[in-house]
Amino acid sequence: MNGVRTISILGSTGSIGTSALSVVEHANVQSPDTVFEIDTLTGGQNAELLIKQARQFKPKCVVIADPDKREQVQDALSDLNIEVSAGTDAIEEVARRPVDRLLAAIVGISGLPSTLAAVEAGNSIALANKESMVCAGPLLNRIAADREVAIVPTDSEHNAMFQVMERREDVERIILTASGGPFRTASREELKTVTPRRALAHPRWDMGQKISIDSATLFNKGLELIEACYLFDLPEDQIEVVVHPQSILHSAVAYRDGSVLAQMGVPDMRTPIAHALTWPDRREPTPVDRLDLVALSQLDFEALDAKKFPAVDLSRQAIRVGKGAPIALNCANEGAVAAFLTGQCGFLDISWIVETVLERFLNGPMSCEDCENLEAILAIQAEAERLTGALLDEVKSQKQERTA
Ligand code: NDP
Ligand code: MG
């Protein structure tokens, strides 16, 4: 693709969104011509940052999800020719505006309606919002194939796989690497007392709160395993999870002839974001540090401790069952993470809640239902949230009993 690229960023005020804007700024400053033009930026709650971004990048549209903040954003941008709207429906609407690529970077299943709207409208997407793929992989793939639009994986591991993916039929297995998170070397006993502050301190990546907790529990790797199954149409037993604490080798694809192709780079999301925004080109320089293998001298790999971190095995179980099971797993995890962050449950309760919700869901009437449209997916989300809420009540009453 030559000339200016028009892009939209949904979730521009988040960790991925701000990294993407850093890529855009760098490319536009480095090049004598404009490389990227921004059509739309959206935020959730953070009106101040969204306003600042809009003043700097001059998009055509800005949407704030929180309707109470519409006036604040509108007033602050009234001297610029920017359309301002608010609410989740407005985000779905702007996702349909034609662009060269739309970066889906809202966190959680809340990003699904707009990701789906973008693909339905024929927009090619850079997909960071992994929960969209986990909850609606078959639906997104079908619509993308119908509309002939690309879904370019932006999660670093999947972007790595995508970069080294040759002919799908020659693939023997995928090696999905995991940093192991902040508690890689902690004992199961130590995990009982983990606080949100400690869990949020990731050793390699600076990320949003939800994915930071997911990295600590290893549910991030479980979600990524499901994401990889859907993105590359592979069964879970062809995906091997390997712990690689330095996060330099971002994932690899092994072929039938014994070759293993891996993608490497320093752990900085701006590389996969730049790749996903410009694919199939690779022309724009990024401001990331360059990899120095001699300085690094060593890369380590180890097996995942599935007893300590049951998240990946639970995710394997969910994707083997398919249908609504990955949605139930994802939504139980979202609910449990939110509860952990607000002190309503402990760190180890997260995997207990996900396991129990999955079990109850699989024994319930909704486990056989197909998830061929958004409505069906949202119904499973509601059921998983109900089951999660009931378990959180149990945790609360146990806590009260213990303190009484
Ligand atoms: P953040 O929490 O940092 O940012 C999330 C973004 O979504 C913010 O712009 C936030 O707005 C917005 N948002 C939150 N809730 C809503 C909602 N209900 N409606 C509309 N907008 C909403 O998350 P990250 O950037 O870390 O992650 C984004 C996605 O990318 C996730 O799916 C994550 O798994 C994935 N990802 C992230 C990586 C990373 O390094 N951070 C790496 C790989 C994948 P506001 O802040 O204004 O409230
Ligand atoms: Mg990742």
XYZ file of C-alpha atoms and ligand atoms in Angstrom:
453
model
C 0.000 0.000 0.000
C 1.450 3.392 -0.975
C 0.637 6.889 0.235
C -1.176 7.919 3.382
C -2.761 5.175 5.485
C -5.969 6.042 7.252
C -6.374 4.303 10.566
C -8.772 4.278 13.511
C -7.802 3.311 17.034
C -10.501 1.939 19.326
C -9.150 2.141 22.869
C -6.594 4.857 22.117
C -6.302 5.857 25.796
C -5.042 2.414 26.860
C -1.604 0.844 26.883
C -1.903 -0.526 23.310
C -3.615 2.662 22.114
C -0.873 4.960 23.409
C 1.844 2.663 21.994
C 0.067 2.809 18.625
C 0.002 6.605 18.735
C 3.731 6.575 19.506
C 4.235 4.469 16.336
C 2.112 6.926 14.337
C 3.940 9.966 15.685
C 7.369 8.480 15.030
C 6.503 7.421 11.468
C 5.013 10.818 10.627
C 8.001 12.706 12.057
C 10.579 10.456 10.364
C 9.012 10.561 6.929
C 8.923 13.657 4.673
C 5.299 12.719 3.828
C 2.437 11.906 6.156
C 2.439 8.148 6.716
C -0.645 7.784 8.923
C -3.803 9.839 9.136
C -6.158 9.169 12.022
C -9.845 8.852 11.287
C -11.143 7.996 14.768
C -9.934 7.738 18.343
C -12.049 6.270 21.136
C -11.607 6.175 24.898
C -13.534 4.664 27.796
C -13.358 6.929 30.868
C -10.180 8.903 30.427
C -11.534 12.117 28.894
C -8.393 14.163 29.688
C -6.087 11.852 27.730
C -8.539 11.490 24.849
C -8.753 15.278 24.559
C -4.960 15.577 24.577
C -4.644 12.895 21.882
C -7.328 14.532 19.748
C -5.613 17.932 19.944
C -2.306 16.370 18.902
C -3.435 13.921 16.186
C -6.483 15.820 14.813
C -8.739 12.843 14.022
C -12.048 13.318 12.198
C -14.031 11.685 15.024
C -13.646 11.124 18.719
C -15.859 8.924 20.890
C -15.870 8.613 24.660
C -17.649 5.487 25.935
C -18.812 7.166 29.139
C -21.787 9.370 28.134
C -21.321 11.582 31.214
C -18.044 12.815 29.736
C -19.411 13.850 26.349
C -19.784 17.527 27.274
C -16.285 17.739 28.718
C -14.782 16.328 25.499
C -17.044 18.390 23.250
C -16.201 21.657 25.041
C -12.471 20.981 25.045
C -12.435 20.284 21.286
C -14.975 22.927 20.205
C -12.330 24.990 18.372
C -11.374 22.012 16.169
C -13.294 20.407 13.347
C -13.790 17.080 15.148
C -17.042 15.161 15.439
C -17.541 14.194 19.084
C -19.936 11.506 20.254
C -20.386 9.273 23.299
C -21.614 5.835 24.337
C -20.950 2.281 23.263
C -23.338 2.452 20.271
C -21.338 5.398 18.969
C -18.156 3.289 19.135
C -19.828 0.588 17.049
C -20.911 3.247 14.579
C -17.444 4.747 14.104
C -15.967 1.248 13.773
C -17.933 1.027 10.489
C -16.304 4.129 8.970
C -14.074 3.000 6.078
C -10.355 3.021 6.915
C -7.244 1.221 5.680
C -6.861 -0.483 9.053
C -8.643 -0.302 12.379
C -6.788 -1.153 15.580
C -9.150 -2.997 17.955
C -7.571 -2.228 21.353
C -10.487 -2.048 23.782
C -10.026 -4.448 26.694
C -12.307 -7.416 27.345
C -15.488 -8.659 25.726
C -16.645 -4.995 25.706
C -14.515 -4.706 22.580
C -16.432 -7.406 20.718
C -19.388 -5.409 19.296
C -17.093 -2.794 17.734
C -14.575 -5.376 16.452
C -17.449 -7.247 14.840
C -18.951 -4.031 13.411
C -15.593 -3.100 11.865
C -15.189 -6.478 10.142
C -18.839 -6.508 9.028
C -18.312 -3.113 7.429
C -15.361 -4.505 5.469
C -12.577 -2.893 7.491
C -9.299 -4.710 7.753
C -8.367 -4.927 11.427
C -5.268 -5.087 13.569
C -6.549 -7.209 16.435
C -5.150 -6.573 19.910
C -8.439 -7.228 21.725
C -7.847 -10.971 22.176
C -11.102 -11.466 24.113
C -12.992 -10.737 20.840
C -11.282 -13.680 19.148
C -11.669 -15.929 22.213
C -15.411 -15.258 22.428
C -16.275 -15.004 18.736
C -13.446 -16.607 16.755
C -15.591 -18.669 14.358
C -18.006 -15.762 13.773
C -15.235 -13.208 13.172
C -13.388 -15.576 10.824
C -16.537 -16.294 8.838
C -17.439 -12.630 8.399
C -13.839 -11.673 7.574
C -13.767 -14.403 4.889
C -17.139 -13.238 3.468
C -16.021 -9.618 3.309
C -12.496 -10.593 2.198
C -10.858 -8.534 4.937
C -7.697 -9.322 6.837
C -7.535 -9.819 10.584
C -3.907 -9.037 11.380
C -2.923 -10.440 14.789
C -1.398 -7.758 16.999
C -0.892 -9.673 20.239
C 2.910 -10.084 20.173
C 2.860 -13.901 20.117
C 0.226 -14.165 17.388
C 1.831 -11.404 15.393
C 5.069 -13.426 15.621
C 3.273 -16.594 14.418
C 1.639 -14.631 11.613
C 5.014 -13.246 10.514
C 6.576 -16.726 10.238
C 3.473 -18.604 9.035
C 4.109 -20.098 5.616
C 1.724 -22.749 4.288
C -0.720 -23.672 7.032
C -0.920 -27.300 5.800
C 2.841 -27.762 6.391
C 2.641 -26.706 10.045
C 3.458 -29.390 12.598
C 2.901 -27.302 15.719
C 3.046 -23.814 17.122
C 5.282 -22.856 20.024
C 3.517 -20.213 22.092
C 5.988 -18.541 24.436
C 5.094 -17.178 27.879
C 7.167 -14.924 30.115
C 5.802 -16.801 33.129
C 4.626 -13.546 34.723
C 5.752 -12.003 38.015
C 5.204 -15.242 40.023
C 7.075 -17.685 37.793
C 9.362 -18.731 40.634
C 6.901 -18.249 43.529
C 5.495 -21.257 45.396
C 1.782 -22.093 45.370
C 1.798 -21.133 49.081
C 3.168 -17.670 48.267
C 0.437 -17.169 45.663
C -2.178 -17.208 48.450
C -1.075 -13.820 49.722
C -0.532 -12.003 46.419
C -1.927 -8.464 46.413
C -3.153 -6.563 43.316
C -0.155 -4.215 43.581
C 2.332 -7.097 43.371
C 0.386 -8.846 40.628
C 0.327 -5.666 38.532
C 4.133 -5.374 38.507
C 5.029 -7.392 35.401
C 8.763 -8.019 34.963
C 8.868 -7.508 31.153
C 5.803 -5.746 29.809
C 4.081 -2.512 30.797
C 0.397 -3.188 30.135
C -3.170 -2.398 31.162
C -4.454 -3.710 34.510
C -6.576 -6.591 33.246
C -3.915 -8.159 31.041
C -1.310 -7.647 33.782
C -3.376 -9.789 36.171
C -3.982 -12.292 33.358
C -0.219 -12.520 32.908
C 0.228 -13.199 36.622
C -2.367 -16.013 36.663
C -1.284 -17.285 33.210
C -4.882 -16.859 31.969
C -3.332 -14.529 29.421
C -1.544 -17.575 27.991
C -4.735 -19.612 28.153
C -6.657 -16.913 26.255
C -3.774 -16.698 23.781
C -3.894 -20.449 23.223
C -7.588 -20.190 22.307
C -6.846 -17.102 20.199
C -4.157 -19.046 18.292
C -6.497 -22.031 17.693
C -9.063 -19.729 16.086
C -6.640 -17.468 14.223
C -4.678 -20.308 12.647
C -7.355 -23.024 12.607
C -5.341 -25.484 14.699
C -6.406 -27.938 17.424
C -5.092 -27.155 20.909
C -2.818 -30.209 20.982
C -0.783 -28.703 18.149
C 0.063 -25.723 20.332
C 2.852 -26.083 22.852
C 3.273 -23.500 25.611
C 6.892 -22.847 26.592
C 8.036 -20.468 29.309
C 10.683 -18.020 28.098
C 11.344 -15.442 30.811
C 13.252 -12.896 28.677
C 10.349 -12.424 26.203
C 12.686 -12.041 23.222
C 11.454 -14.948 21.124
C 7.809 -13.991 20.713
C 6.613 -17.384 19.387
C 7.526 -19.886 16.686
C 6.019 -22.152 14.072
C 7.467 -25.656 13.591
C 7.111 -27.282 10.166
C 6.949 -30.903 9.053
C 10.517 -30.811 7.705
C 11.871 -29.990 11.182
C 12.380 -26.264 10.570
C 11.335 -23.914 13.353
C 10.763 -20.309 12.329
C 10.637 -17.817 15.180
C 10.200 -14.050 15.370
C 12.370 -12.133 17.825
C 12.719 -8.588 19.079
C 12.925 -6.630 22.311
C 9.713 -6.792 24.368
C 8.033 -3.626 23.086
C 4.478 -3.741 21.705
C 5.295 -1.007 19.202
C 6.937 -3.591 16.906
C 3.893 -5.874 16.492
C 1.608 -2.814 16.408
C 3.650 -1.208 13.590
C 3.673 -4.504 11.715
C -0.077 -4.966 12.121
C -0.837 -1.383 11.064
C 1.311 -1.540 7.934
C 1.184 -5.210 6.852
C 1.924 -6.409 4.169
C 4.545 -3.635 4.128
C 7.290 -3.374 6.700
C 8.639 -0.018 5.772
C 8.046 2.274 8.720
C 10.836 2.649 11.272
C 9.809 2.333 14.926
C 11.390 3.968 17.977
C 11.999 0.603 19.718
C 15.415 -0.504 21.008
C 17.213 -2.871 18.662
C 17.946 -6.449 19.652
C 21.570 -7.039 20.694
C 22.073 -10.805 20.885
C 25.642 -10.582 22.167
C 24.648 -8.271 25.010
C 21.794 -10.624 25.790
C 24.109 -13.681 25.558
C 21.509 -16.198 26.722
C 17.880 -17.145 26.169
C 16.151 -19.496 28.623
C 13.250 -21.875 28.067
C 11.405 -24.028 30.593
C 8.229 -26.077 30.904
C 5.052 -24.531 32.266
C 4.123 -25.573 35.818
C 0.503 -26.567 35.168
C -0.148 -27.481 38.819
C 0.761 -24.020 40.019
C -0.949 -22.298 37.092
C -4.006 -24.292 35.939
C -5.104 -21.562 33.499
C -3.630 -23.070 30.334
C -5.102 -26.532 30.971
C -8.514 -25.003 31.707
C -8.287 -23.087 28.440
C -7.347 -26.273 26.578
C -10.451 -27.916 28.041
C -12.639 -24.979 26.955
C -11.408 -24.891 23.359
C -11.685 -28.689 23.037
C -15.382 -28.414 23.953
C -15.777 -25.273 21.809
C -19.133 -23.506 21.291
C -19.813 -21.347 24.366
C -17.092 -22.819 26.606
C -14.346 -20.304 25.681
C -16.868 -17.481 26.252
C -17.760 -18.843 29.696
C -14.075 -19.164 30.579
C -13.291 -15.663 29.332
C -16.202 -13.978 31.109
C -15.602 -15.818 34.388
C -12.010 -14.632 34.207
C -13.028 -11.024 33.478
C -15.390 -11.043 36.459
C -12.856 -12.665 38.776
C -10.062 -10.277 37.753
C -12.286 -7.252 38.369
C -13.194 -8.707 41.795
C -9.532 -9.345 42.647
C -8.559 -5.796 41.682
C -11.227 -4.389 44.020
C -10.326 -6.673 46.923
C -13.397 -8.899 46.667
C -11.453 -12.104 46.185
C -7.934 -13.461 46.505
C -5.433 -14.237 43.764
C -5.982 -18.002 43.834
C -9.758 -17.496 43.835
C -9.435 -16.338 40.210
C -8.562 -19.775 38.829
C -10.963 -21.476 41.246
C -13.805 -19.236 40.003
C -12.960 -19.846 36.342
C -12.707 -23.607 36.853
C -16.012 -23.772 38.756
C -17.887 -21.541 36.303
C -16.614 -23.621 33.402
C -17.691 -26.827 35.131
C -21.174 -25.470 35.946
C -21.540 -24.036 32.456
C -20.602 -27.350 30.828
C -23.167 -29.151 32.981
C -25.850 -26.573 32.179
C -28.289 -26.236 29.275
C -26.397 -23.485 27.425
C -23.248 -25.521 26.748
C -24.760 -27.073 23.603
C -25.896 -23.809 22.070
C -24.235 -22.502 18.943
C -22.683 -19.052 19.082
C -23.256 -17.956 15.539
C -24.250 -14.399 16.237
C -23.544 -11.620 18.700
C -26.855 -12.114 20.504
C -26.061 -15.760 21.322
C -22.571 -14.808 22.501
C -23.931 -12.057 24.767
C -26.459 -14.509 26.242
C -23.594 -16.829 27.223
C -21.719 -13.835 28.627
C -24.756 -13.038 30.820
C -24.964 -16.650 32.031
C -21.228 -16.770 32.826
C -21.532 -13.460 34.705
C -24.440 -14.852 36.718
C -22.451 -17.961 37.663
C -19.409 -15.807 38.527
C -21.519 -13.470 40.680
C -22.853 -16.435 42.670
C -19.320 -17.687 43.350
C -18.151 -14.236 44.391
C -21.027 -14.163 46.901
C -19.744 -17.492 48.267
C -16.225 -16.045 48.606
C -17.641 -12.985 50.395
C -19.673 -15.001 52.898
C -16.698 -17.315 53.610
C -14.598 -14.207 54.313
C -17.285 -12.858 56.666
C -17.468 -16.200 58.501
C -13.697 -16.212 58.918
C -13.644 -12.686 60.365
C -16.748 -13.169 62.555
P -5.931 -0.862 28.866
O -6.756 -1.141 30.052
O -4.638 -0.164 29.049
O -6.782 -0.015 27.806
C -8.070 -0.395 27.431
C -8.698 0.612 26.514
O -10.072 0.275 26.336
C -8.689 2.039 27.059
O -8.664 2.928 25.996
C -10.031 2.102 27.801
O -10.489 3.420 27.986
C -10.897 1.357 26.807
N -12.086 0.759 27.411
C -12.158 0.049 28.561
N -13.423 -0.375 28.772
C -14.160 0.093 27.749
C -15.519 -0.012 27.396
N -16.400 -0.683 28.157
N -15.950 0.587 26.259
C -15.071 1.264 25.483
N -13.774 1.407 25.764
C -13.311 0.802 26.872
O -5.710 -2.249 28.113
P -4.499 -2.675 27.160
O -4.192 -1.588 26.205
O -3.431 -3.264 27.980
O -5.169 -3.893 26.380
C -6.103 -3.705 25.334
C -6.343 -5.050 24.648
O -5.136 -5.453 24.013
C -6.707 -6.167 25.621
O -7.610 -7.028 25.008
C -5.383 -6.887 25.862
O -5.549 -8.233 26.172
C -4.725 -6.725 24.490
N -3.268 -6.772 24.532
C -2.565 -5.858 25.284
C -1.184 -5.898 25.354
C -0.418 -4.878 26.124
O 0.816 -4.899 26.075
N -1.046 -3.973 26.835
C -0.436 -6.947 24.640
C -1.264 -7.813 23.841
C -2.618 -7.730 23.799
P -10.121 4.345 29.297
O -8.733 3.963 29.714
O -10.241 5.714 28.730
O -11.163 4.033 30.309
Mg 0.557 -11.604 24.203
